[in-house]
PDB file of C-alpha atoms and ligand atoms in Angstrom:
ATOM      1  CA  SER A  11      17.283   6.774   2.274  1.00 72.00           C
ATOM      2  CA  TRP A  12      20.881   5.689   2.039  1.00 69.00           C
ATOM      3  CA  ALA A  13      22.080   9.262   1.435  1.00 76.00           C
ATOM      4  CA  ILE A  14      20.421  12.326   2.930  1.00 84.00           C
ATOM      5  CA  GLU A  15      22.324  15.373   1.749  1.00 85.00           C
ATOM      6  CA  ASN A  16      19.862  18.143   2.520  1.00 89.00           C
ATOM      7  CA  TYR A  17      19.422  18.066   6.299  1.00 93.00           C
ATOM      8  CA  MET A  18      21.336  20.944   7.855  1.00 94.00           C
ATOM      9  CA  GLY A  19      24.224  19.929  10.087  1.00 95.00           C
ATOM     10  CA  TYR A  20      25.148  16.789   8.153  1.00 93.00           C
ATOM     11  CA  ARG A  21      26.971  16.829   4.831  1.00 93.00           C
ATOM     12  CA  MET A  22      25.665  13.298   4.237  1.00 92.00           C
ATOM     13  CA  ILE A  23      23.897  10.859   6.538  1.00 93.00           C
ATOM     14  CA  THR A  24      21.745   7.783   5.967  1.00 88.00           C
ATOM     15  CA  GLY A  25      18.079   7.861   6.970  1.00 89.00           C
ATOM     16  CA  GLU A  26      18.737   5.115   9.506  1.00 90.00           C
ATOM     17  CA  ASP A  27      21.613   6.981  11.184  1.00 95.00           C
ATOM     18  CA  LEU A  28      19.652  10.222  11.337  1.00 97.00           C
ATOM     19  CA  MET A  29      16.751   8.374  13.006  1.00 95.00           C
ATOM     20  CA  LYS A  30      19.168   6.855  15.540  1.00 96.00           C
ATOM     21  CA  LYS A  31      20.507  10.316  16.377  1.00 97.00           C
ATOM     22  CA  PHE A  32      16.967  11.662  16.846  1.00 95.00           C
ATOM     23  CA  GLU A  33      16.148   8.707  19.098  1.00 95.00           C
ATOM     24  CA  GLU A  34      19.361   9.072  21.147  1.00 96.00           C
ATOM     25  CA  GLN A  35      18.517  12.720  21.780  1.00 95.00           C
ATOM     26  CA  VAL A  36      14.905  11.978  22.752  1.00 94.00           C
ATOM     27  CA  ARG A  37      16.095   9.282  25.179  1.00 95.00           C
ATOM     28  CA  THR A  38      18.188  11.854  27.080  1.00 97.00           C
ATOM     29  CA  LEU A  39      14.977  13.762  27.854  1.00 96.00           C
ATOM     30  CA  ASP A  40      12.090  13.052  30.168  1.00 94.00           C
ATOM     31  CA  VAL A  41      10.022  11.479  27.408  1.00 92.00           C
ATOM     32  CA  ARG A  42       8.327   8.085  27.641  1.00 91.00           C
ATOM     33  CA  LEU A  43       8.876   6.136  24.423  1.00 92.00           C
ATOM     34  CA  GLU A  44       6.497   3.350  23.415  1.00 91.00           C
ATOM     35  CA  LEU A  45       7.279   1.484  20.211  1.00 92.00           C
ATOM     36  CA  ASP A  46       3.745   0.571  19.231  1.00 96.00           C
ATOM     37  CA  ARG A  47       1.104   1.238  16.591  1.00 96.00           C
ATOM     38  CA  VAL A  48      -1.890   3.450  17.313  1.00 97.00           C
ATOM     39  CA  SER A  49      -5.133   1.793  16.291  1.00 96.00           C
ATOM     40  CA  SER A  50      -7.632   4.435  17.420  1.00 96.00           C
ATOM     41  CA  ILE A  51      -7.988   7.884  18.918  1.00 97.00           C
ATOM     42  CA  THR A  52     -11.178   8.649  20.837  1.00 96.00           C
ATOM     43  CA  PRO A  53     -12.039  12.114  22.139  1.00 95.00           C
ATOM     44  CA  GLU A  54     -13.284  12.057  25.722  1.00 94.00           C
ATOM     45  CA  GLU A  55     -14.211  14.963  27.942  1.00 89.00           C
ATOM     46  CA  ASN A  56     -11.126  17.295  27.802  1.00 89.00           C
ATOM     47  CA  LEU A  57      -8.949  14.306  26.850  1.00 96.00           C
ATOM     48  CA  PHE A  58      -7.993  12.062  23.948  1.00 97.00           C
ATOM     49  CA  ALA A  59      -7.731   8.307  24.529  1.00 97.00           C
ATOM     50  CA  VAL A  60      -5.059   6.790  22.282  1.00 97.00           C
ATOM     51  CA  THR A  61      -5.252   2.997  21.976  1.00 97.00           C
ATOM     52  CA  THR A  62      -2.506   0.870  20.449  1.00 97.00           C
ATOM     53  CA  VAL A  63      -2.559  -2.519  18.736  1.00 97.00           C
ATOM     54  CA  SER A  64      -0.931  -4.105  21.796  1.00 96.00           C
ATOM     55  CA  GLY A  65      -3.808  -2.878  23.941  1.00 95.00           C
ATOM     56  CA  ILE A  66      -2.227   0.085  25.758  1.00 95.00           C
ATOM     57  CA  THR A  67      -4.399   3.174  26.201  1.00 96.00           C
ATOM     58  CA  VAL A  68      -2.742   6.527  26.836  1.00 95.00           C
ATOM     59  CA  LYS A  69      -4.805   9.569  27.732  1.00 97.00           C
ATOM     60  CA  ALA A  70      -3.623  13.051  26.849  1.00 97.00           C
ATOM     61  CA  LYS A  71      -4.975  16.589  26.899  1.00 97.00           C
ATOM     62  CA  SER A  72      -3.290  17.292  23.596  1.00 98.00           C
ATOM     63  CA  LEU A  73      -1.863  15.226  20.727  1.00 98.00           C
ATOM     64  CA  ILE A  74       0.560  15.934  17.901  1.00 98.00           C
ATOM     65  CA  LEU A  75      -0.146  13.683  14.923  1.00 98.00           C
ATOM     66  CA  THR A  76       2.948  12.832  12.843  1.00 98.00           C
ATOM     67  CA  GLN A  77       2.257   9.448  11.270  1.00 97.00           C
ATOM     68  CA  GLY A  78       3.652  10.220   7.791  1.00 97.00           C
ATOM     69  CA  LYS A  79       2.547   8.661   4.526  1.00 95.00           C
ATOM     70  CA  GLN A  80       3.362   5.614   2.444  1.00 90.00           C
ATOM     71  CA  PRO A  81       4.027   5.346  -1.274  1.00 87.00           C
ATOM     72  CA  ARG A  82       1.592   3.623  -3.600  1.00 90.00           C
ATOM     73  CA  LYS A  83       3.325   0.713  -5.245  1.00 90.00           C
ATOM     74  CA  LEU A  84       3.697  -0.544  -8.793  1.00 94.00           C
ATOM     75  CA  GLY A  85       2.449  -4.000  -7.879  1.00 93.00           C
ATOM     76  CA  VAL A  86       5.252  -5.737  -9.789  1.00 96.00           C
ATOM     77  CA  LYS A  87       7.207  -8.825  -8.714  1.00 96.00           C
ATOM     78  CA  ASP A  88      10.507  -8.051  -6.867  1.00 96.00           C
ATOM     79  CA  GLU A  89       9.546  -4.416  -6.247  1.00 95.00           C
ATOM     80  CA  GLU A  90      10.752  -4.555  -2.623  1.00 94.00           C
ATOM     81  CA  LYS A  91      14.062  -6.119  -3.701  1.00 95.00           C
ATOM     82  CA  TYR A  92      14.901  -3.228  -6.031  1.00 96.00           C
ATOM     83  CA  LEU A  93      13.833  -0.390  -3.708  1.00 94.00           C
ATOM     84  CA  GLY A  94      17.086   1.497  -3.084  1.00 91.00           C
ATOM     85  CA  ARG A  95      18.764  -0.571  -5.814  1.00 95.00           C
ATOM     86  CA  GLY A  96      17.607   1.453  -8.777  1.00 96.00           C
ATOM     87  CA  LEU A  97      13.954   1.786  -7.826  1.00 96.00           C
ATOM     88  CA  SER A  98      13.254   5.084  -6.070  1.00 94.00           C
ATOM     89  CA  ILE A  99      10.233   6.627  -4.415  1.00 90.00           C
ATOM     90  CA  CYS A 100      11.900  10.008  -3.832  1.00 86.00           C
ATOM     91  CA  SER A 101      13.176  11.808  -6.927  1.00 86.00           C
ATOM     92  CA  THR A 102      14.133  14.946  -4.961  1.00 80.00           C
ATOM     93  CA  CYS A 103      16.454  12.771  -2.876  1.00 82.00           C
ATOM     94  CA  ASP A 104      17.834  10.321  -5.449  1.00 89.00           C
ATOM     95  CA  GLY A 105      17.655  12.255  -8.740  1.00 92.00           C
ATOM     96  CA  PRO A 106      21.265  13.582  -8.631  1.00 91.00           C
ATOM     97  CA  LEU A 107      22.587   9.991  -8.400  1.00 92.00           C
ATOM     98  CA  TYR A 108      21.541   9.388 -12.020  1.00 96.00           C
ATOM     99  CA  LYS A 109      23.677  12.010 -13.776  1.00 96.00           C
ATOM    100  CA  GLY A 110      24.236  10.946 -17.401  1.00 97.00           C
ATOM    101  CA  LYS A 111      22.296   7.680 -16.866  1.00 97.00           C
ATOM    102  CA  LYS A 112      19.120   6.195 -18.304  1.00 98.00           C
ATOM    103  CA  VAL A 113      16.028   6.512 -16.164  1.00 98.00           C
ATOM    104  CA  ALA A 114      12.298   5.860 -16.324  1.00 98.00           C
ATOM    105  CA  VAL A 115       9.551   7.723 -14.489  1.00 98.00           C
ATOM    106  CA  VAL A 116       6.232   6.007 -13.772  1.00 98.00           C
ATOM    107  CA  GLY A 117       3.057   8.087 -13.548  1.00 97.00           C
ATOM    108  CA  GLY A 118       1.051  10.610 -15.514  1.00 96.00           C
ATOM    109  CA  GLY A 119       0.245  13.343 -12.971  1.00 93.00           C
ATOM    110  CA  ASN A 120       1.986  16.590 -12.003  1.00 88.00           C
ATOM    111  CA  SER A 121       4.678  14.896  -9.885  1.00 89.00           C
ATOM    112  CA  ALA A 122       5.576  12.418 -12.617  1.00 95.00           C
ATOM    113  CA  LEU A 123       5.826  15.122 -15.285  1.00 95.00           C
ATOM    114  CA  GLN A 124       7.808  17.413 -13.012  1.00 91.00           C
ATOM    115  CA  THR A 125      10.205  14.554 -12.223  1.00 94.00           C
ATOM    116  CA  ALA A 126      10.541  13.671 -15.932  1.00 96.00           C
ATOM    117  CA  VAL A 127      11.350  17.291 -16.825  1.00 95.00           C
ATOM    118  CA  GLU A 128      13.848  17.654 -13.968  1.00 93.00           C
ATOM    119  CA  MET A 129      15.497  14.323 -14.764  1.00 96.00           C
ATOM    120  CA  SER A 130      15.807  15.253 -18.444  1.00 96.00           C
ATOM    121  CA  GLY A 131      18.392  17.817 -17.366  1.00 95.00           C
ATOM    122  CA  ILE A 132      20.328  15.272 -15.276  1.00 96.00           C
ATOM    123  CA  ALA A 133      19.942  11.878 -16.974  1.00 97.00           C
ATOM    124  CA  SER A 134      20.883  11.018 -20.564  1.00 98.00           C
ATOM    125  CA  SER A 135      17.380   9.710 -21.349  1.00 97.00           C
ATOM    126  CA  VAL A 136      14.009   9.558 -19.622  1.00 98.00           C
ATOM    127  CA  SER A 137      11.194   7.104 -20.415  1.00 98.00           C
ATOM    128  CA  LEU A 138       7.896   8.379 -19.024  1.00 98.00           C
ATOM    129  CA  ILE A 139       5.548   5.437 -18.506  1.00 98.00           C
ATOM    130  CA  VAL A 140       1.895   6.398 -18.185  1.00 98.00           C
ATOM    131  CA  ARG A 141      -0.764   3.798 -17.387  1.00 96.00           C
ATOM    132  CA  SER A 142      -3.513   5.617 -19.323  1.00 96.00           C
ATOM    133  CA  THR A 143      -3.146   9.227 -20.482  1.00 96.00           C
ATOM    134  CA  ILE A 144      -1.409  12.259 -19.000  1.00 96.00           C
ATOM    135  CA  LYS A 145      -3.511  13.938 -16.307  1.00 93.00           C
ATOM    136  CA  ALA A 146      -1.336  16.889 -15.338  1.00 91.00           C
ATOM    137  CA  ASP A 147      -1.724  20.662 -15.327  1.00 89.00           C
ATOM    138  CA  PRO A 148      -1.082  22.331 -18.711  1.00 92.00           C
ATOM    139  CA  VAL A 149       2.013  24.074 -17.323  1.00 89.00           C
ATOM    140  CA  TYR A 150       3.732  20.691 -16.810  1.00 90.00           C
ATOM    141  CA  VAL A 151       2.506  19.343 -20.166  1.00 93.00           C
ATOM    142  CA  ARG A 152       3.937  22.411 -21.944  1.00 93.00           C
ATOM    143  CA  LYS A 153       7.283  21.948 -20.187  1.00 92.00           C
ATOM    144  CA  LEU A 154       7.403  18.301 -21.258  1.00 92.00           C
ATOM    145  CA  GLU A 155       6.719  19.042 -24.907  1.00 91.00           C
ATOM    146  CA  GLY A 156       9.802  19.527 -27.012  1.00 88.00           C
ATOM    147  CA  ILE A 157      12.272  17.939 -24.580  1.00 96.00           C
ATOM    148  CA  LYS A 158      14.171  15.621 -26.882  1.00 95.00           C
ATOM    149  CA  ASN A 159      15.508  13.085 -24.394  1.00 97.00           C
ATOM    150  CA  ILE A 160      12.062  12.229 -22.942  1.00 97.00           C
ATOM    151  CA  THR A 161      10.095   9.371 -24.556  1.00 97.00           C
ATOM    152  CA  VAL A 162       6.466   9.114 -23.463  1.00 97.00           C
ATOM    153  CA  HIS A 163       4.830   5.661 -23.373  1.00 97.00           C
ATOM    154  CA  LEU A 164       1.052   6.038 -23.020  1.00 97.00           C
ATOM    155  CA  HIS A 165      -1.304   3.175 -22.022  1.00 97.00           C
ATOM    156  CA  ALA A 166       1.791   1.371 -20.757  1.00 97.00           C
ATOM    157  CA  GLN A 167       2.798  -0.196 -17.482  1.00 96.00           C
ATOM    158  CA  ILE A 168       5.844  -1.900 -16.025  1.00 97.00           C
ATOM    159  CA  THR A 169       5.235  -5.629 -15.849  1.00 97.00           C
ATOM    160  CA  ALA A 170       8.721  -6.921 -14.900  1.00 97.00           C
ATOM    161  CA  LEU A 171      11.949  -5.740 -13.273  1.00 98.00           C
ATOM    162  CA  ALA A 172      15.345  -7.389 -13.852  1.00 97.00           C
ATOM    163  CA  GLY A 173      19.035  -7.004 -12.924  1.00 97.00           C
ATOM    164  CA  ASP A 174      21.396  -8.314 -10.263  1.00 96.00           C
ATOM    165  CA  PRO A 175      21.857  -6.820  -7.702  1.00 95.00           C
ATOM    166  CA  PHE A 176      20.826  -3.464  -9.203  1.00 96.00           C
ATOM    167  CA  LEU A 177      17.907  -2.803 -11.500  1.00 97.00           C
ATOM    168  CA  GLN A 178      19.063  -2.993 -15.116  1.00 98.00           C
ATOM    169  CA  TYR A 179      15.981  -3.672 -17.247  1.00 97.00           C
ATOM    170  CA  ILE A 180      12.264  -3.063 -17.104  1.00 98.00           C
ATOM    171  CA  THR A 181       9.623  -4.694 -19.258  1.00 98.00           C
ATOM    172  CA  ILE A 182       6.747  -2.445 -20.224  1.00 97.00           C
ATOM    173  CA  THR A 183       3.502  -3.728 -21.648  1.00 97.00           C
ATOM    174  CA  THR A 184       1.704  -1.266 -23.897  1.00 96.00           C
ATOM    175  CA  GLU A 185      -1.953  -1.741 -24.859  1.00 95.00           C
ATOM    176  CA  GLY A 186      -2.154  -3.168 -28.363  1.00 94.00           C
ATOM    177  CA  GLN A 187       1.638  -3.249 -28.770  1.00 94.00           C
ATOM    178  CA  GLY A 188       2.782  -5.997 -26.424  1.00 95.00           C
ATOM    179  CA  ASP A 189       6.000  -6.102 -24.390  1.00 97.00           C
ATOM    180  CA  GLN A 190       9.154  -4.025 -24.699  1.00 96.00           C
ATOM    181  CA  ARG A 191      12.357  -4.436 -22.689  1.00 97.00           C
ATOM    182  CA  ILE A 192      14.093  -1.139 -21.795  1.00 97.00           C
ATOM    183  CA  GLU A 193      17.574  -0.786 -20.289  1.00 97.00           C
ATOM    184  CA  VAL A 194      17.540   1.578 -17.296  1.00 98.00           C
ATOM    185  CA  ASP A 195      19.774   2.575 -14.381  1.00 97.00           C
ATOM    186  CA  GLY A 196      16.928   3.960 -12.317  1.00 97.00           C
ATOM    187  CA  VAL A 197      13.161   4.096 -12.105  1.00 98.00           C
ATOM    188  CA  PHE A 198      11.230   6.767 -10.194  1.00 97.00           C
ATOM    189  CA  ILE A 199       7.792   5.758  -8.970  1.00 96.00           C
ATOM    190  CA  GLU A 200       5.502   8.799  -9.041  1.00 95.00           C
ATOM    191  CA  VAL A 201       2.092   7.189  -8.699  1.00 94.00           C
ATOM    192  CA  GLY A 202       1.095   8.965  -5.507  1.00 88.00           C
ATOM    193  CA  TRP A 203       1.213   8.545  -1.752  1.00 88.00           C
ATOM    194  CA  THR A 204      -1.304   7.485   0.868  1.00 93.00           C
ATOM    195  CA  PRO A 205      -1.199   9.464   4.130  1.00 97.00           C
ATOM    196  CA  ASN A 206      -1.505   7.263   7.225  1.00 97.00           C
ATOM    197  CA  THR A 207      -4.794   8.824   8.280  1.00 97.00           C
ATOM    198  CA  ASP A 208      -7.065   5.742   8.383  1.00 95.00           C
ATOM    199  CA  ILE A 209      -6.988   5.767  12.183  1.00 95.00           C
ATOM    200  CA  LEU A 210      -8.415   9.283  12.368  1.00 96.00           C
ATOM    201  CA  ASP A 211     -11.907   8.356  11.153  1.00 86.00           C
ATOM    202  CA  GLY A 212     -13.718  11.713  11.185  1.00 92.00           C
ATOM    203  CA  LEU A 213     -11.638  13.137  14.050  1.00 96.00           C
ATOM    204  CA  VAL A 214     -10.103  16.013  12.080  1.00 97.00           C
ATOM    205  CA  GLU A 215     -10.599  17.652   8.713  1.00 98.00           C
ATOM    206  CA  LEU A 216      -8.723  15.947   5.865  1.00 98.00           C
ATOM    207  CA  ASN A 217      -8.220  17.364   2.379  1.00 97.00           C
ATOM    208  CA  ALA A 218      -9.049  15.555  -0.883  1.00 94.00           C
ATOM    209  CA  ASN A 219      -5.703  13.711  -0.649  1.00 93.00           C
ATOM    210  CA  LYS A 220      -6.619  12.460   2.849  1.00 95.00           C
ATOM    211  CA  GLU A 221      -3.946  14.683   4.436  1.00 97.00           C
ATOM    212  CA  ILE A 222      -4.633  16.418   7.749  1.00 98.00           C
ATOM    213  CA  VAL A 223      -5.489  20.059   7.101  1.00 98.00           C
ATOM    214  CA  VAL A 224      -3.318  22.300   9.303  1.00 98.00           C
ATOM    215  CA  ASP A 225      -2.908  26.041   9.648  1.00 97.00           C
ATOM    216  CA  ILE A 226       0.535  27.672   9.607  1.00 96.00           C
ATOM    217  CA  ASP A 227       1.013  26.854  13.299  1.00 96.00           C
ATOM    218  CA  GLY A 228       0.187  23.155  12.978  1.00 98.00           C
ATOM    219  CA  ARG A 229      -3.350  23.411  14.407  1.00 98.00           C
ATOM    220  CA  THR A 230      -5.902  20.942  13.039  1.00 98.00           C
ATOM    221  CA  SER A 231      -9.667  21.474  12.848  1.00 98.00           C
ATOM    222  CA  ARG A 232     -10.056  19.994  16.356  1.00 97.00           C
ATOM    223  CA  SER A 233      -8.966  21.916  19.418  1.00 96.00           C
ATOM    224  CA  GLY A 234      -6.059  20.206  21.216  1.00 97.00           C
ATOM    225  CA  LEU A 235      -5.022  18.202  18.153  1.00 98.00           C
ATOM    226  CA  PHE A 236      -1.939  19.344  16.265  1.00 98.00           C
ATOM    227  CA  ALA A 237      -0.143  17.752  13.324  1.00 98.00           C
ATOM    228  CA  ALA A 238       3.162  18.004  11.474  1.00 98.00           C
ATOM    229  CA  GLY A 239       5.183  16.393   8.725  1.00 98.00           C
ATOM    230  CA  ASP A 240       4.243  14.328   5.707  1.00 97.00           C
ATOM    231  CA  VAL A 241       0.791  13.437   7.077  1.00 98.00           C
ATOM    232  CA  THR A 242      -0.317  17.072   6.778  1.00 98.00           C
ATOM    233  CA  SER A 243      -1.554  19.270   3.951  1.00 97.00           C
ATOM    234  CA  VAL A 244       1.816  21.103   3.890  1.00 97.00           C
ATOM    235  CA  LYS A 245       2.963  20.777   0.282  1.00 93.00           C
ATOM    236  CA  SER A 246       6.677  20.029   0.567  1.00 90.00           C
ATOM    237  CA  LYS A 247       7.578  16.667   2.072  1.00 90.00           C
ATOM    238  CA  GLN A 248      11.125  16.825   3.385  1.00 92.00           C
ATOM    239  CA  ILE A 249      12.813  16.035   6.697  1.00 95.00           C
ATOM    240  CA  ILE A 250      13.814  19.599   7.528  1.00 96.00           C
ATOM    241  CA  ILE A 251      10.235  20.746   6.883  1.00 97.00           C
ATOM    242  CA  ALA A 252       8.717  17.937   8.966  1.00 97.00           C
ATOM    243  CA  ALA A 253      11.176  18.722  11.796  1.00 97.00           C
ATOM    244  CA  GLY A 254      10.505  22.473  11.648  1.00 97.00           C
ATOM    245  CA  ASP A 255       6.738  21.992  11.535  1.00 98.00           C
ATOM    246  CA  GLY A 256       7.038  19.482  14.388  1.00 98.00           C
ATOM    247  CA  ALA A 257       8.728  22.149  16.495  1.00 97.00           C
ATOM    248  CA  LYS A 258       5.985  24.640  15.608  1.00 98.00           C
ATOM    249  CA  ALA A 259       3.261  22.137  16.525  1.00 98.00           C
ATOM    250  CA  ALA A 260       5.028  21.388  19.833  1.00 97.00           C
ATOM    251  CA  LEU A 261       5.155  25.094  20.728  1.00 98.00           C
ATOM    252  CA  GLU A 262       1.451  25.438  19.860  1.00 98.00           C
ATOM    253  CA  ALA A 263       0.557  22.383  21.950  1.00 98.00           C
ATOM    254  CA  TYR A 264       2.558  23.845  24.848  1.00 97.00           C
ATOM    255  CA  GLU A 265       0.681  27.150  24.589  1.00 97.00           C
ATOM    256  CA  TYR A 266      -2.628  25.264  24.363  1.00 97.00           C
ATOM    257  CA  LEU A 267      -1.833  23.334  27.574  1.00 97.00           C
ATOM    258  CA  MET A 268      -0.734  26.498  29.390  1.00 96.00           C
ATOM    259  CA  LYS A 269      -4.042  28.158  28.565  1.00 95.00           C
ATOM    260  CA  LEU A 270      -6.031  25.133  29.811  1.00 91.00           C
ATOM    261  CA  ASP A 271      -4.698  25.423  33.349  1.00 70.00           C
TER     262      ASP A 271
HETATM  263  C1  FAD B   9      13.231   6.719   0.046  1.00 66.15           C
HETATM  264  C2  FAD B   9      13.055   8.103   0.628  1.00 66.15           C
HETATM  265  C3  FAD B   9      14.138   8.936   0.682  1.00 66.15           C
HETATM  266  C4  FAD B   9      14.001  10.208   1.227  1.00 66.15           C
HETATM  267  N1  FAD B   9      15.093  11.021   1.261  1.00 66.15           N
HETATM  268  C5  FAD B   9      14.965  12.266   1.762  1.00 66.15           C
HETATM  269  C6  FAD B   9      16.078  13.145   1.779  1.00 66.15           C
HETATM  270  O1  FAD B   9      17.186  12.809   1.314  1.00 66.15           O
HETATM  271  N2  FAD B   9      15.898  14.366   2.322  1.00 66.15           N
HETATM  272  C7  FAD B   9      14.698  14.793   2.826  1.00 66.15           C
HETATM  273  O2  FAD B   9      14.627  15.913   3.339  1.00 66.15           O
HETATM  274  N3  FAD B   9      13.622  13.984   2.787  1.00 66.15           N
HETATM  275  C8  FAD B   9      13.714  12.745   2.267  1.00 66.15           C
HETATM  276  N4  FAD B   9      12.622  11.930   2.206  1.00 66.15           N
HETATM  277  C9  FAD B   9      11.346  12.441   2.747  1.00 66.15           C
HETATM  278  C10 FAD B   9      11.344  12.288   4.283  1.00 66.15           C
HETATM  279  O3  FAD B   9      11.636  10.947   4.616  1.00 66.15           O
HETATM  280  C11 FAD B   9      10.024  12.703   4.892  1.00 66.15           C
HETATM  281  O4  FAD B   9       9.666  13.994   4.458  1.00 66.15           O
HETATM  282  C12 FAD B   9      10.092  12.690   6.414  1.00 66.15           C
HETATM  283  O5  FAD B   9      10.525  11.443   6.897  1.00 66.15           O
HETATM  284  C13 FAD B   9       8.739  13.022   7.004  1.00 66.15           C
HETATM  285  O6  FAD B   9       8.800  12.847   8.375  1.00 66.15           O
HETATM  286  P1  FAD B   9       7.505  12.490   9.207  1.00 66.15           P
HETATM  287  O7  FAD B   9       7.959  12.388  10.630  1.00 66.15           O
HETATM  288  O8  FAD B   9       6.401  13.404   8.866  1.00 66.15           O
HETATM  289  O9  FAD B   9       7.041  11.081   8.675  1.00 66.15           O
HETATM  290  P2  FAD B   9       7.816   9.615   8.691  1.00 66.15           P
HETATM  291  O10 FAD B   9       9.264   9.870   8.690  1.00 66.15           O
HETATM  292  O11 FAD B   9       7.168   8.906   7.603  1.00 66.15           O
HETATM  293  O12 FAD B   9       7.413   9.079  10.098  1.00 66.15           O
HETATM  294  C14 FAD B   9       6.116   8.658  10.380  1.00 66.15           C
HETATM  295  C15 FAD B   9       6.209   7.559  11.414  1.00 66.15           C
HETATM  296  O13 FAD B   9       4.925   7.297  11.950  1.00 66.15           O
HETATM  297  C16 FAD B   9       4.773   5.896  12.030  1.00 66.15           C
HETATM  298  N5  FAD B   9       3.338   5.572  12.033  1.00 66.15           N
HETATM  299  C17 FAD B   9       2.473   5.550  10.992  1.00 66.15           C
HETATM  300  N6  FAD B   9       1.241   5.183  11.406  1.00 66.15           N
HETATM  301  C18 FAD B   9       1.360   4.974  12.742  1.00 66.15           C
HETATM  302  C19 FAD B   9       0.432   4.562  13.757  1.00 66.15           C
HETATM  303  N7  FAD B   9      -0.858   4.294  13.486  1.00 66.15           N
HETATM  304  N8  FAD B   9       0.896   4.428  15.029  1.00 66.15           N
HETATM  305  C20 FAD B   9       2.195   4.697  15.345  1.00 66.15           C
HETATM  306  N9  FAD B   9       3.097   5.086  14.426  1.00 66.15           N
HETATM  307  C21 FAD B   9       2.689   5.218  13.150  1.00 66.15           C
HETATM  308  C22 FAD B   9       5.504   5.366  10.822  1.00 66.15           C
HETATM  309  O14 FAD B   9       5.802   4.010  10.986  1.00 66.15           O
HETATM  310  C23 FAD B   9       6.736   6.250  10.830  1.00 66.15           C
HETATM  311  O15 FAD B   9       7.721   5.737  11.668  1.00 66.15           O
HETATM  312  C24 FAD B   9      12.736  10.650   1.702  1.00 66.15           C
HETATM  313  C25 FAD B   9      11.648   9.791   1.652  1.00 66.15           C
HETATM  314  C26 FAD B   9      11.781   8.537   1.120  1.00 66.15           C
HETATM  315  C27 FAD B   9      10.602   7.625   1.087  1.00 66.15           C
END
């Protein structure tokens, strides 16, 4: 994010700068940092063997899993180019930037409807673009109904993005109606997220969304394995929550190790 305004201690900071500050602090401690990608985790007797794509294997009595999630994409040309230039994957973070502007929201589930309703109070107009039909809880559908500045496009999808350097137009293709060009200042993608849990392969319990199920202390279904942040079943996905839950998981892991000895 180019503007984080809800992490305590900083009035405004970019995602990159906040990461650098976290890294600087970690490097002052007795922590070994390996910039690598974990490819597998294998439980061994009283240990976990963590193997990376570059072939390193680290063995540990306890692990804290914090590998986050990644957004599902629209699959439209130039999507990467417009991310952060009008195309957003985080309405909670970027919504306030579109006060009095024209926005579109893509998706037909709870998150998309919630975003459309919230943005209707901030933006001048909201186009809700739904690939098939709305599949959200009745409470969100009821909220959507009757809001005058929301236009719902069913059986529609974005097929082109345009503008230089910022997103200015989207083309939507609606079944049986052809193409329509809509002027927008921002588009929020709300078509879901994929947690980075492929590497876990039966190691811990995942929920229906493939998130790691944790209890309130960050314990997973497997003894010695803890988890925190966006990769977990914790509902709210924000930095302060990931950081707080990370601290809780660390304290639990510490207690677990103390009891082992
Ligand atoms: C565009 C955008 C803007 C946002 N703005 C805000 C904001 O303003 N305020 C706010 O509170 N939240 C914001 N968020 C949400 C916030 O970024 C997340 O809630 C937070 O980063 C979660 O932290 P995390 O450590 O759980 O996961 P991440 O920050 O996603 O970190 C996970 C890390 O694990 C790495 N990883 C994944 N798989 C592996 C593997 N196999 N091996 C090794 N490493 C791996 C990833 O590369 C990544 O570096 C925003 C999110 C987005 C996408």
